[in-house]
Short mmCIF file of C-alpha atoms and ligand atoms in Angstrom, two decimals:
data_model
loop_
_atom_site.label_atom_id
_atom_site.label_comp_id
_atom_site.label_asym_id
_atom_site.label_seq_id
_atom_site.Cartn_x
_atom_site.Cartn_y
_atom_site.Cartn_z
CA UNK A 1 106.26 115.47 108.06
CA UNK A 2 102.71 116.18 106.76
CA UNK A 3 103.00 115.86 102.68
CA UNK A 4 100.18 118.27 101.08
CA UNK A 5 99.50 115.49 98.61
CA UNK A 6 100.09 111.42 98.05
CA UNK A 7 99.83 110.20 94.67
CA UNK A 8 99.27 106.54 94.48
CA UNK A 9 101.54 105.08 91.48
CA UNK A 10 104.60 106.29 89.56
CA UNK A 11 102.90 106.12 85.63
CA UNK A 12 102.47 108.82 83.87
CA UNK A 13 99.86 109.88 85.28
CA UNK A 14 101.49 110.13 88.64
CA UNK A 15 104.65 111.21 87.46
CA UNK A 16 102.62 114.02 86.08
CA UNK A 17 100.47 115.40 88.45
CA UNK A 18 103.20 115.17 91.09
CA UNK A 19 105.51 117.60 88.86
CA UNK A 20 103.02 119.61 87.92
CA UNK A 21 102.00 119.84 91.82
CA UNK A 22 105.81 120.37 93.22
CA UNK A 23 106.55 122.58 90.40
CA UNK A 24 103.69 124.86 89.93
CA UNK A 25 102.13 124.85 93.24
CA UNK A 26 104.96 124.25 95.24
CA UNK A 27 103.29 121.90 97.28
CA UNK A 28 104.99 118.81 98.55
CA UNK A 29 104.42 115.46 97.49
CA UNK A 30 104.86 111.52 98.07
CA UNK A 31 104.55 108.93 95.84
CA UNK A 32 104.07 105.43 96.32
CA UNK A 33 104.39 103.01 94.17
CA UNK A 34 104.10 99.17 94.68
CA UNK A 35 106.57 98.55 91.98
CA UNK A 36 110.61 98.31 92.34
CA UNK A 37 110.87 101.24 89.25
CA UNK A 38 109.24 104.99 88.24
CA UNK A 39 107.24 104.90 84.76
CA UNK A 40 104.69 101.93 85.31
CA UNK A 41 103.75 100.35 81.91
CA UNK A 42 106.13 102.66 80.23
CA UNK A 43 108.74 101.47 82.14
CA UNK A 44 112.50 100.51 80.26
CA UNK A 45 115.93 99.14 81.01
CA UNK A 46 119.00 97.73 79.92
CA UNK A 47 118.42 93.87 79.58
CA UNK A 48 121.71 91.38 80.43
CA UNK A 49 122.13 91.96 76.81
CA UNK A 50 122.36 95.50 76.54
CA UNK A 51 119.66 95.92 74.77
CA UNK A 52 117.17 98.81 75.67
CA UNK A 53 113.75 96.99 76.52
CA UNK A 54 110.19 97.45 77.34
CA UNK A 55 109.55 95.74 80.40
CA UNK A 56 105.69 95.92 80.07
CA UNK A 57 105.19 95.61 75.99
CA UNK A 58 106.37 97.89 73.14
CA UNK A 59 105.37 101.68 73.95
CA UNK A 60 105.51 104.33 70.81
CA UNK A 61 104.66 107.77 71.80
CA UNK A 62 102.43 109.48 69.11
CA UNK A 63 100.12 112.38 69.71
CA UNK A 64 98.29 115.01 67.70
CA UNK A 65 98.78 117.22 70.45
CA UNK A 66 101.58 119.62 70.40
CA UNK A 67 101.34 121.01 74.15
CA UNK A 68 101.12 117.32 75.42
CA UNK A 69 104.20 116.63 73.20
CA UNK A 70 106.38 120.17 74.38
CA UNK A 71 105.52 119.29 77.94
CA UNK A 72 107.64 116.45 78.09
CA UNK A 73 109.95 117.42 75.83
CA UNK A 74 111.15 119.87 79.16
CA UNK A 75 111.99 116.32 80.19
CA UNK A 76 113.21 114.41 77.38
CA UNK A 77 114.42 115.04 73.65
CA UNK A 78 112.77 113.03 71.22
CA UNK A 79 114.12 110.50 68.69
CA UNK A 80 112.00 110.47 65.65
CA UNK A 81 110.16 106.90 65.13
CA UNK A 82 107.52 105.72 62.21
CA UNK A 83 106.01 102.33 63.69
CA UNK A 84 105.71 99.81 60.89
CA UNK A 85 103.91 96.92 61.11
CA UNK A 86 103.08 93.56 59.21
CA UNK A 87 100.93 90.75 60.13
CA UNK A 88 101.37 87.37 58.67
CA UNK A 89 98.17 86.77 56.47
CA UNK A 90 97.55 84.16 54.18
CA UNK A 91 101.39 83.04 54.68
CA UNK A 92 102.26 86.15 53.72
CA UNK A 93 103.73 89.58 55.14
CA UNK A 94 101.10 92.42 54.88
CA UNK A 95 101.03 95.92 56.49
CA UNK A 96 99.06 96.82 58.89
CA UNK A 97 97.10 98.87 59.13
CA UNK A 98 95.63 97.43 56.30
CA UNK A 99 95.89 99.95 53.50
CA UNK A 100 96.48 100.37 49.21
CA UNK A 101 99.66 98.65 49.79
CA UNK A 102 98.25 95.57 52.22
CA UNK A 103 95.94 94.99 48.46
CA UNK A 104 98.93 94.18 46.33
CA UNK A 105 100.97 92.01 48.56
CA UNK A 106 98.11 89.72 49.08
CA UNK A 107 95.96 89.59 46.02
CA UNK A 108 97.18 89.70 42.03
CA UNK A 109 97.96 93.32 40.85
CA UNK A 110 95.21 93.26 38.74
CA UNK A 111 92.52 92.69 41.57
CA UNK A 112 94.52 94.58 43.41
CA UNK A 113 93.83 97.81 41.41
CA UNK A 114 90.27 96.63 40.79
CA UNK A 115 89.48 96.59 44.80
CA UNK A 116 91.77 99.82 45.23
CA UNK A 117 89.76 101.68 42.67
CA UNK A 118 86.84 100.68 44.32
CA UNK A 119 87.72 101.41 48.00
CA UNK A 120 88.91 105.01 46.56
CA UNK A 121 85.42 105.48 44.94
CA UNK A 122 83.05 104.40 47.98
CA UNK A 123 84.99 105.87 50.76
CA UNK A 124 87.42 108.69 49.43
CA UNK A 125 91.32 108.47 49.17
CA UNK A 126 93.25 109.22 52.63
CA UNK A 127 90.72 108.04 54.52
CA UNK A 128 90.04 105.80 57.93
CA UNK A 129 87.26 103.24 57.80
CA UNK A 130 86.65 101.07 60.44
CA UNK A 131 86.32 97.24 59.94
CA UNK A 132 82.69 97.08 61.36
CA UNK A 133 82.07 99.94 59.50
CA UNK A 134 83.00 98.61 55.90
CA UNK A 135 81.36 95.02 56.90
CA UNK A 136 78.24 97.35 57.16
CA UNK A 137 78.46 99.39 54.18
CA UNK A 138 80.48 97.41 51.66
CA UNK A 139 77.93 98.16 48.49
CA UNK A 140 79.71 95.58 45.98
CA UNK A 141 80.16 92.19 46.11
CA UNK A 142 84.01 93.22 45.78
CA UNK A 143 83.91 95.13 48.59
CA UNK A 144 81.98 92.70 50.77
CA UNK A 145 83.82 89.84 50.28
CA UNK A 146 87.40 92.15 50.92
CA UNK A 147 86.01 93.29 54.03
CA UNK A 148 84.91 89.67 55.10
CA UNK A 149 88.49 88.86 54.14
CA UNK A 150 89.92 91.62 56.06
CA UNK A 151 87.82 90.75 59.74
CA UNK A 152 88.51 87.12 59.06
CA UNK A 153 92.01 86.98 58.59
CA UNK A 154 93.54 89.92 60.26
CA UNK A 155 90.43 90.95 62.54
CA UNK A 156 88.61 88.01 64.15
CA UNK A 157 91.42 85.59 65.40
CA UNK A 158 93.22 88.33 66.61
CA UNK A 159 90.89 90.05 68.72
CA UNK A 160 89.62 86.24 70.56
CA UNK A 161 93.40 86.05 71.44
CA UNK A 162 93.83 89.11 72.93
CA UNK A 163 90.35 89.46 74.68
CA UNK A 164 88.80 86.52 74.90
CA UNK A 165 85.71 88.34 72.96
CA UNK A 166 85.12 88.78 69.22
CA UNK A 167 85.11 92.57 67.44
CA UNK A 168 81.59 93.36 67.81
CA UNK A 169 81.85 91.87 71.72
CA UNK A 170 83.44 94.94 72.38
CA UNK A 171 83.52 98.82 71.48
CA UNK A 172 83.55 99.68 68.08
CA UNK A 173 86.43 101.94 69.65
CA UNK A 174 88.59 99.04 69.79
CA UNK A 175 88.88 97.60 66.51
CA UNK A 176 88.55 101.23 64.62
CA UNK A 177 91.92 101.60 66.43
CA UNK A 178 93.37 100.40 63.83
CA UNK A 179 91.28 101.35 60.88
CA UNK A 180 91.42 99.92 57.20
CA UNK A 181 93.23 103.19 55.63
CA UNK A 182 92.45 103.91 51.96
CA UNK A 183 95.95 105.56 51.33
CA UNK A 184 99.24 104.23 50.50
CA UNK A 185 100.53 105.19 54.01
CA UNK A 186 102.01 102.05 55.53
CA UNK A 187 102.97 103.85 59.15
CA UNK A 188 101.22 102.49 62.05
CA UNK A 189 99.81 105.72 63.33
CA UNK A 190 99.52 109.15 61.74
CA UNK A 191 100.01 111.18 64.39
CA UNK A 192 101.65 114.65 63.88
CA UNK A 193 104.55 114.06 66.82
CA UNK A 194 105.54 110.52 67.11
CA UNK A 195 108.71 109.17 68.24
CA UNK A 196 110.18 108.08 71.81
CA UNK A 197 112.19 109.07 74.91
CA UNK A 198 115.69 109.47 73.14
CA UNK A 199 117.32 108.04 76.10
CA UNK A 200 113.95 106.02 77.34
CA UNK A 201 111.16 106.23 79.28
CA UNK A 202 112.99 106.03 82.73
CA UNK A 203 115.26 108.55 81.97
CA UNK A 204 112.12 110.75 81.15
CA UNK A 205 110.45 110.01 84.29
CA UNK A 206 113.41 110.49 86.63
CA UNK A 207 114.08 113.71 85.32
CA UNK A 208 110.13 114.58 85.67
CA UNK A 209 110.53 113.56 89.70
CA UNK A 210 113.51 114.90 89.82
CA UNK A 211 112.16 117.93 92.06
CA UNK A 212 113.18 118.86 95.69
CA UNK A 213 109.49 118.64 96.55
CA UNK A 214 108.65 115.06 95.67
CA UNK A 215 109.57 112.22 97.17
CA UNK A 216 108.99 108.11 95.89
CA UNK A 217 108.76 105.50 97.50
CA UNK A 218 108.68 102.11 95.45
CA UNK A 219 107.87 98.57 96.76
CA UNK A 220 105.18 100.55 98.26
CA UNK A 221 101.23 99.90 98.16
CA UNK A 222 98.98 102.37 99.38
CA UNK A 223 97.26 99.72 101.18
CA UNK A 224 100.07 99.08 103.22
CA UNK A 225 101.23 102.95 104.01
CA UNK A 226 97.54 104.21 103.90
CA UNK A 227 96.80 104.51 107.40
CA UNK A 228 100.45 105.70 108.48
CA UNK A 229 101.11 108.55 106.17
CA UNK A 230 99.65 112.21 106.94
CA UNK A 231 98.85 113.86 103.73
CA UNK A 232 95.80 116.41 102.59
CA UNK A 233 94.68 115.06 99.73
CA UNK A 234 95.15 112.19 97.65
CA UNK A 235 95.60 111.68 93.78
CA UNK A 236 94.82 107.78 93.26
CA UNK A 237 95.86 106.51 89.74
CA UNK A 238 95.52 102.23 90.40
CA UNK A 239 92.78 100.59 90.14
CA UNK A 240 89.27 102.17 90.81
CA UNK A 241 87.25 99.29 92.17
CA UNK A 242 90.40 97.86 94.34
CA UNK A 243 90.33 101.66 95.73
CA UNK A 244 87.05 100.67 96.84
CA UNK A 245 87.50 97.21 98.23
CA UNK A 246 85.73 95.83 95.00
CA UNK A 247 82.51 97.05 96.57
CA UNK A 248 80.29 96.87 93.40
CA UNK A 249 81.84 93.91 92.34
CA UNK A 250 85.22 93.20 90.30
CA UNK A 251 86.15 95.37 87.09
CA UNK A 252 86.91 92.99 84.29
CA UNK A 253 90.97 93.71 82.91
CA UNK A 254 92.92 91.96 80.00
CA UNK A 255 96.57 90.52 81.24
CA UNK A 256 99.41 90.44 79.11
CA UNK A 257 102.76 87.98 79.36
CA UNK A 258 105.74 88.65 77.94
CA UNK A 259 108.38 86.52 76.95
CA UNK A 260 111.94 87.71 76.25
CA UNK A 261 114.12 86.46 73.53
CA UNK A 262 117.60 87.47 72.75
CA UNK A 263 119.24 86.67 69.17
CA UNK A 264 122.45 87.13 68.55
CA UNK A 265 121.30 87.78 64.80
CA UNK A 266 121.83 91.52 63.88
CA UNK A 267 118.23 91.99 63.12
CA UNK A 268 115.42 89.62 63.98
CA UNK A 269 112.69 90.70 61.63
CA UNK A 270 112.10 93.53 58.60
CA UNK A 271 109.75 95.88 60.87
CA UNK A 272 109.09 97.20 64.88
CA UNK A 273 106.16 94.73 65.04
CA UNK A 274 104.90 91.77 63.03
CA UNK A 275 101.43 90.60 64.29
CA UNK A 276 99.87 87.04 64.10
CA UNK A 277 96.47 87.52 63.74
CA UNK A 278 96.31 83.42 62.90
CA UNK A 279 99.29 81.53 63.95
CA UNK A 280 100.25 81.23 67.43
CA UNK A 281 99.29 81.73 70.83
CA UNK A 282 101.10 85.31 71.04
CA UNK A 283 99.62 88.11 69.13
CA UNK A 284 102.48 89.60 68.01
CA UNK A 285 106.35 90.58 68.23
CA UNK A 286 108.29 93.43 68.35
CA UNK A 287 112.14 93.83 68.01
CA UNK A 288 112.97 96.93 70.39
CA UNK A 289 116.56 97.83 68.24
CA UNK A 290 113.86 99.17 65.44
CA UNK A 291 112.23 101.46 68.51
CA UNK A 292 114.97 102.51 70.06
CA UNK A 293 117.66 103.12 67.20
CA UNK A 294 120.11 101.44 69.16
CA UNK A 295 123.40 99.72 67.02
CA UNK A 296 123.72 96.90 69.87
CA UNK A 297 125.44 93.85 68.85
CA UNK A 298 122.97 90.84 68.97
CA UNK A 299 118.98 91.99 69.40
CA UNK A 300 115.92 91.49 71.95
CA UNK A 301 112.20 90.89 70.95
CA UNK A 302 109.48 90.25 72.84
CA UNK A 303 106.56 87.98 71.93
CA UNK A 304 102.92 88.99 73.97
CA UNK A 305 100.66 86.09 75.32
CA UNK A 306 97.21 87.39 76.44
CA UNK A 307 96.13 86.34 79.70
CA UNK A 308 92.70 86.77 81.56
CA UNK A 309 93.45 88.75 84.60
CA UNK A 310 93.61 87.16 87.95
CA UNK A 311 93.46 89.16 90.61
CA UNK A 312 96.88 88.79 92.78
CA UNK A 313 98.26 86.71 90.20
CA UNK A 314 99.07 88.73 87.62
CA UNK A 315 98.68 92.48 86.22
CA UNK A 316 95.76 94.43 85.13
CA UNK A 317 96.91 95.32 81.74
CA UNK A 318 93.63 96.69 79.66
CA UNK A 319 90.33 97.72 81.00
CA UNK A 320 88.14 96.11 78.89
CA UNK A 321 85.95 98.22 76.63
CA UNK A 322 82.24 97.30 76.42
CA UNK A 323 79.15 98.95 77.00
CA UNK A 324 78.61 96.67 80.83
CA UNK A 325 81.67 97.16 82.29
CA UNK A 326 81.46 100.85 81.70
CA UNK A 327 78.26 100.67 83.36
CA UNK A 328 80.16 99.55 86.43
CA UNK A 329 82.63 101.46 86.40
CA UNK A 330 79.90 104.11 86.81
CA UNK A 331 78.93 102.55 89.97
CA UNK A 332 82.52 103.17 90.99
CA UNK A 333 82.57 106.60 89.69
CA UNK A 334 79.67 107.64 91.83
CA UNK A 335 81.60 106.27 94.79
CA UNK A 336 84.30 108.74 93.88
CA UNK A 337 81.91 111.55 93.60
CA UNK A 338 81.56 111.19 96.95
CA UNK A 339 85.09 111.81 97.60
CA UNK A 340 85.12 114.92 95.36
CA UNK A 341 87.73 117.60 96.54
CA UNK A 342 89.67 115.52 98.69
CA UNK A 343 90.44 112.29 96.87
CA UNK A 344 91.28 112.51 93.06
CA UNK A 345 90.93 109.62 90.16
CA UNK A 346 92.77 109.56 86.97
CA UNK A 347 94.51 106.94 84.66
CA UNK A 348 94.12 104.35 82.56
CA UNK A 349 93.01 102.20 86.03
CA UNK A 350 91.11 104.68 87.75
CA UNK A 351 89.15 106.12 84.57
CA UNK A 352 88.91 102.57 83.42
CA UNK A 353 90.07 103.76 79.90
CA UNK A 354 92.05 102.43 77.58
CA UNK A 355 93.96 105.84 76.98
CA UNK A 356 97.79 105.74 75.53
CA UNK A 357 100.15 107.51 76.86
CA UNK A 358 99.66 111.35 75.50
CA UNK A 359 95.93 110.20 76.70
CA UNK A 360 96.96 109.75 79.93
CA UNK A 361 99.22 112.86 79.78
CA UNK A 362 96.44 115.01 78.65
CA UNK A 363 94.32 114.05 81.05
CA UNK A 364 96.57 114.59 83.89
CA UNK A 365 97.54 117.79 82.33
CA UNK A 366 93.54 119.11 82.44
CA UNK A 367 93.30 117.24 86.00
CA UNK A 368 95.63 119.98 87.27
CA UNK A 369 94.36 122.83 85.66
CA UNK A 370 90.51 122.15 85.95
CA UNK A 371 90.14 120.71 89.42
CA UNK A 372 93.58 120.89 91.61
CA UNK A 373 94.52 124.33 90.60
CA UNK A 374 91.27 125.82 91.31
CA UNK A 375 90.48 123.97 94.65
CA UNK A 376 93.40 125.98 96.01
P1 LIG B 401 100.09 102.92 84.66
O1 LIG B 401 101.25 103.05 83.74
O2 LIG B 401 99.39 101.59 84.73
O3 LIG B 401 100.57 103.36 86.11
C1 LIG B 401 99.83 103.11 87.27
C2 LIG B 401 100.83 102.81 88.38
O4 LIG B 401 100.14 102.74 89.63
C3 LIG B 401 101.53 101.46 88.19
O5 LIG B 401 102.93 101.65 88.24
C4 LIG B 401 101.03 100.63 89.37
O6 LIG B 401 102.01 99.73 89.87
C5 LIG B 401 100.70 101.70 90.39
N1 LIG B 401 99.69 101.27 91.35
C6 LIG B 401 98.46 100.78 91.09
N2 LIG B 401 97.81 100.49 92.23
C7 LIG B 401 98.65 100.80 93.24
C8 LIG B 401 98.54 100.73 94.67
N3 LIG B 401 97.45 100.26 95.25
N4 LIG B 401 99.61 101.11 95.42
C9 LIG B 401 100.74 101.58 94.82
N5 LIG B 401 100.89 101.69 93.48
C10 LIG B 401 99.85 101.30 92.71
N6 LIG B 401 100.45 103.76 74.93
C11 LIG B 401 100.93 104.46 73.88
O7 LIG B 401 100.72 105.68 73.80
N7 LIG B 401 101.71 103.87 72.91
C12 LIG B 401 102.00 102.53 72.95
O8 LIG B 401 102.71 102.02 72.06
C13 LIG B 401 101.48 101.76 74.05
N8 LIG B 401 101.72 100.44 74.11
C14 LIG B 401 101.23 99.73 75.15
C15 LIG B 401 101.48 98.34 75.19
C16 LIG B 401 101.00 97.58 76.24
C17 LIG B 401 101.26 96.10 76.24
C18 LIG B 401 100.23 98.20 77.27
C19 LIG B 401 99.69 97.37 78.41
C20 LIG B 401 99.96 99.56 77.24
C21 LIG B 401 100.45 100.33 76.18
N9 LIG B 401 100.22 101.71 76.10
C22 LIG B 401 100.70 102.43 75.04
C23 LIG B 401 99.40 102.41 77.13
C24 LIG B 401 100.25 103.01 78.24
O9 LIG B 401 100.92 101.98 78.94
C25 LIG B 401 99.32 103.80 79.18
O10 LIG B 401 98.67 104.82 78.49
C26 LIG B 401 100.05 104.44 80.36
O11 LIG B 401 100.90 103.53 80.99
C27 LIG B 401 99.01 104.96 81.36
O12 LIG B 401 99.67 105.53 82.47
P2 LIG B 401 98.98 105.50 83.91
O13 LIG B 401 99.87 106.26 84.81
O14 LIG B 401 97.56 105.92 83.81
O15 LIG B 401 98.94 103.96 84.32
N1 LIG B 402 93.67 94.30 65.95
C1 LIG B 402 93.47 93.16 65.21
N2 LIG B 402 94.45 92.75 64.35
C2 LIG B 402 95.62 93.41 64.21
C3 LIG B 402 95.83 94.58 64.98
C4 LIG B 402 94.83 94.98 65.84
O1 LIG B 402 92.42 92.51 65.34
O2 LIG B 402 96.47 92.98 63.40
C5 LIG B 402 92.59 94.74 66.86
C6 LIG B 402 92.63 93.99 68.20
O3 LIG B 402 91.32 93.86 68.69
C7 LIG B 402 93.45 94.93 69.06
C8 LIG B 402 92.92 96.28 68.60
O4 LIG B 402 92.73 96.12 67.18
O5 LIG B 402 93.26 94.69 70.43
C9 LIG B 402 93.80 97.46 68.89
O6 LIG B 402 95.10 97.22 68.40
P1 LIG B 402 96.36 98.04 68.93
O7 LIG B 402 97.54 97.63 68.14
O8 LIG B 402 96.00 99.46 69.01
O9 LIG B 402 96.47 97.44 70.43
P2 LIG B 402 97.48 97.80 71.63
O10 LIG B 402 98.77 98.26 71.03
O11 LIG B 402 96.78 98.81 72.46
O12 LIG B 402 97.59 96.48 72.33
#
């Protein structure tokens, strides 16, 4: 059998493009996927425990966009879900993002109000500045020495753990992820639709495959299946320069590992996620009960170790964002121009961008409509 497309890897992206493919254009598709499971980094499952868990890190769904949002809510219902986190400064426990609050559990009330009052003035109540941005800009010696407090103890350590580089090594996009918020609003991201998969993120995947034209098959690499398999056209969501046997060179990633840890305490710590900008090896920890709303008996969390990537050896978690790898990514990018009509890139591997989820929905979402609709 001839399949009108194959879509290299079961993420969302994947996932996405082949319903949208099988559903709308009634066109057949195969997957392959060199993992044993659908969902890639958004995979879940039922640990010995049975205790819902993220197999690849803690994933929160949050999105500003409502059609990204009612798409796959044909595939899932949501359970509602505020992210709250606190990182361990100074000894003590302080939300982040920093914010109003963040002020009074670290300094005395009275300073507290004085360098509130002042944030409020200079930058306006409700809103986002960037770390780099208030290092730049802080006009009093208040503000400068808060901000240089701010980068060194929740900023700087953290970033050399989890890149290797410090803040202003990479984009500004990076850090400004996670702006310094001058509001009283201690959730982790403000996002109009937030929540996850009420019964997880498999569960939503298998229902978004779930469609007499599509067909998976895991344990599978497209290396291995590439010459074998007739198909028209080909939707490739790994990695860009591996697509191209690392012709321009190697594309820098981040790695991740995780270690598991099972309690048999009811609930390991106050919030989702408590970060470690300064103690440890592992950035941070998150107790998936909080996530997932489940009333389990005993808990899991999982505690994150970055890892330069290896090729072979372990996973390309993060493309790295800075201004030299995007420049050869472009090298890459031109390759794929090349390739234009028959062969089609998207994903956090294949764009090279550090996208979350609705990101990588969106963009698989305007892949279909812009380009795979209209080349017929
Ligand atoms: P992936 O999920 O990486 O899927 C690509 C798939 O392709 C993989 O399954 C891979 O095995 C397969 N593949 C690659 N090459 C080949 C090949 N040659 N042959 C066969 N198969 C191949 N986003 C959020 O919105 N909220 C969060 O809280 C969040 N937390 C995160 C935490 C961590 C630790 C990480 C790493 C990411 C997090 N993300 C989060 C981002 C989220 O994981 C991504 O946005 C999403 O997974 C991107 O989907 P994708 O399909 O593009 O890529
Ligand atoms: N960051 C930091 N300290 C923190 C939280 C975040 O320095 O307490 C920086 C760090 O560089 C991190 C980036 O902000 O990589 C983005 O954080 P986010 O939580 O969005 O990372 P992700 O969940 O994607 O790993």
């Amino acid at each position: 059998m001839k399949f009108d497309w194959l879509i290299v890897g079961a993420g969302f992206t994947g996932s996405v493009l082949a319903e949208r493919i099988a559903s709308q254009l009634k066109q057949t598709v195969l997957i392959v996927e060199q993992r044993p499971h659908l969902g890639g980094n958004a995979y879940d499952y039922y640990d010995d425990h049975g205790v819902l868990v993220h197999q690849y890190g803690p994933h929160i769904f949050h999105t500003n966009a409502q059609y990204v949002w009612d798409y796959l809510a044909q595939f899932t219902q949501w359970r509602s879900y505020y992210h709250r986190v606190l990182a361990v400064v100074s000894g003590k426990l302080v939300p982040v993002p920093f914010n109003l609050n963040s002020l009074y559990a670290l300094f005395p009330p009275r300073y507290a109000d004085k360098l509130a009052q002042q944030l409020i003035e200079h930058y306006g109540f409700n809103v986002k500045v960037p770390i780099l941005r208030i290092r730049d800009t802080a006009s009093s010696d208040d503000l400068k020495l808060l901000a240089e407090y701010i980068y060194e103890h929740v900023f700087h350590h953290y970033t050399v753990k989890q890149w290797g580089l410090k803040p202003e090594e990479l984009s500004p996009s990076v850090t400004a992820r996670v702006p310094i918020y001058v509001s009283y609003d201690d959730r982790y991201f403000q996002d109009t639709f937030q929540g996850l998969p009420k019964q997880g993120y498999t569960r939503l995947f298998q229902n978004l495959l779930n469609h007499p034209n599509i067909k998976v098959l895991l344990n599978t690499s497209y290396q291995e299946v590439m010459q074998e398999i007739p198909y028209q056209r080909l939707i490739f969501t790994g990695q860009i320069d591996e697509f191209f046997e690392h012709l321009h060179g190697d594309l820098p990633y981040r790695s991740l590992h995780f270690k598991f840890i099972h309690t048999e305490q009811e609930q390991f710590q106050a919030v989702g996620t408590v970060n470690y900008p300064n103690e440890y090896t592992y950035t941070r920890t998150t107790e998936f009960k909080h996530l997932t709303g489940q009333r389990e008996y005993g808990s899991t969390y999982i505690e994150e170790y970055p890892q330069p990537y290896r090729r072979g050896e372990n996973l390309p978690y993060y493309p790295i964002p800075r201004d030299e790898y995007r420049a050869l990514y472009k090298k890459y990018e031109a390759e794929a121009e090349k390739l234009k009509g028959r062969v089609f890139f998207a994903g956090r591997l294949a764009d090279y961008q550090y996208y979350n989820m609705d990101q990588a929905v969106a963009r698989a979402l305007s892949l279909f409509e812009k380009e795979i609709v209209r080349s017929g």
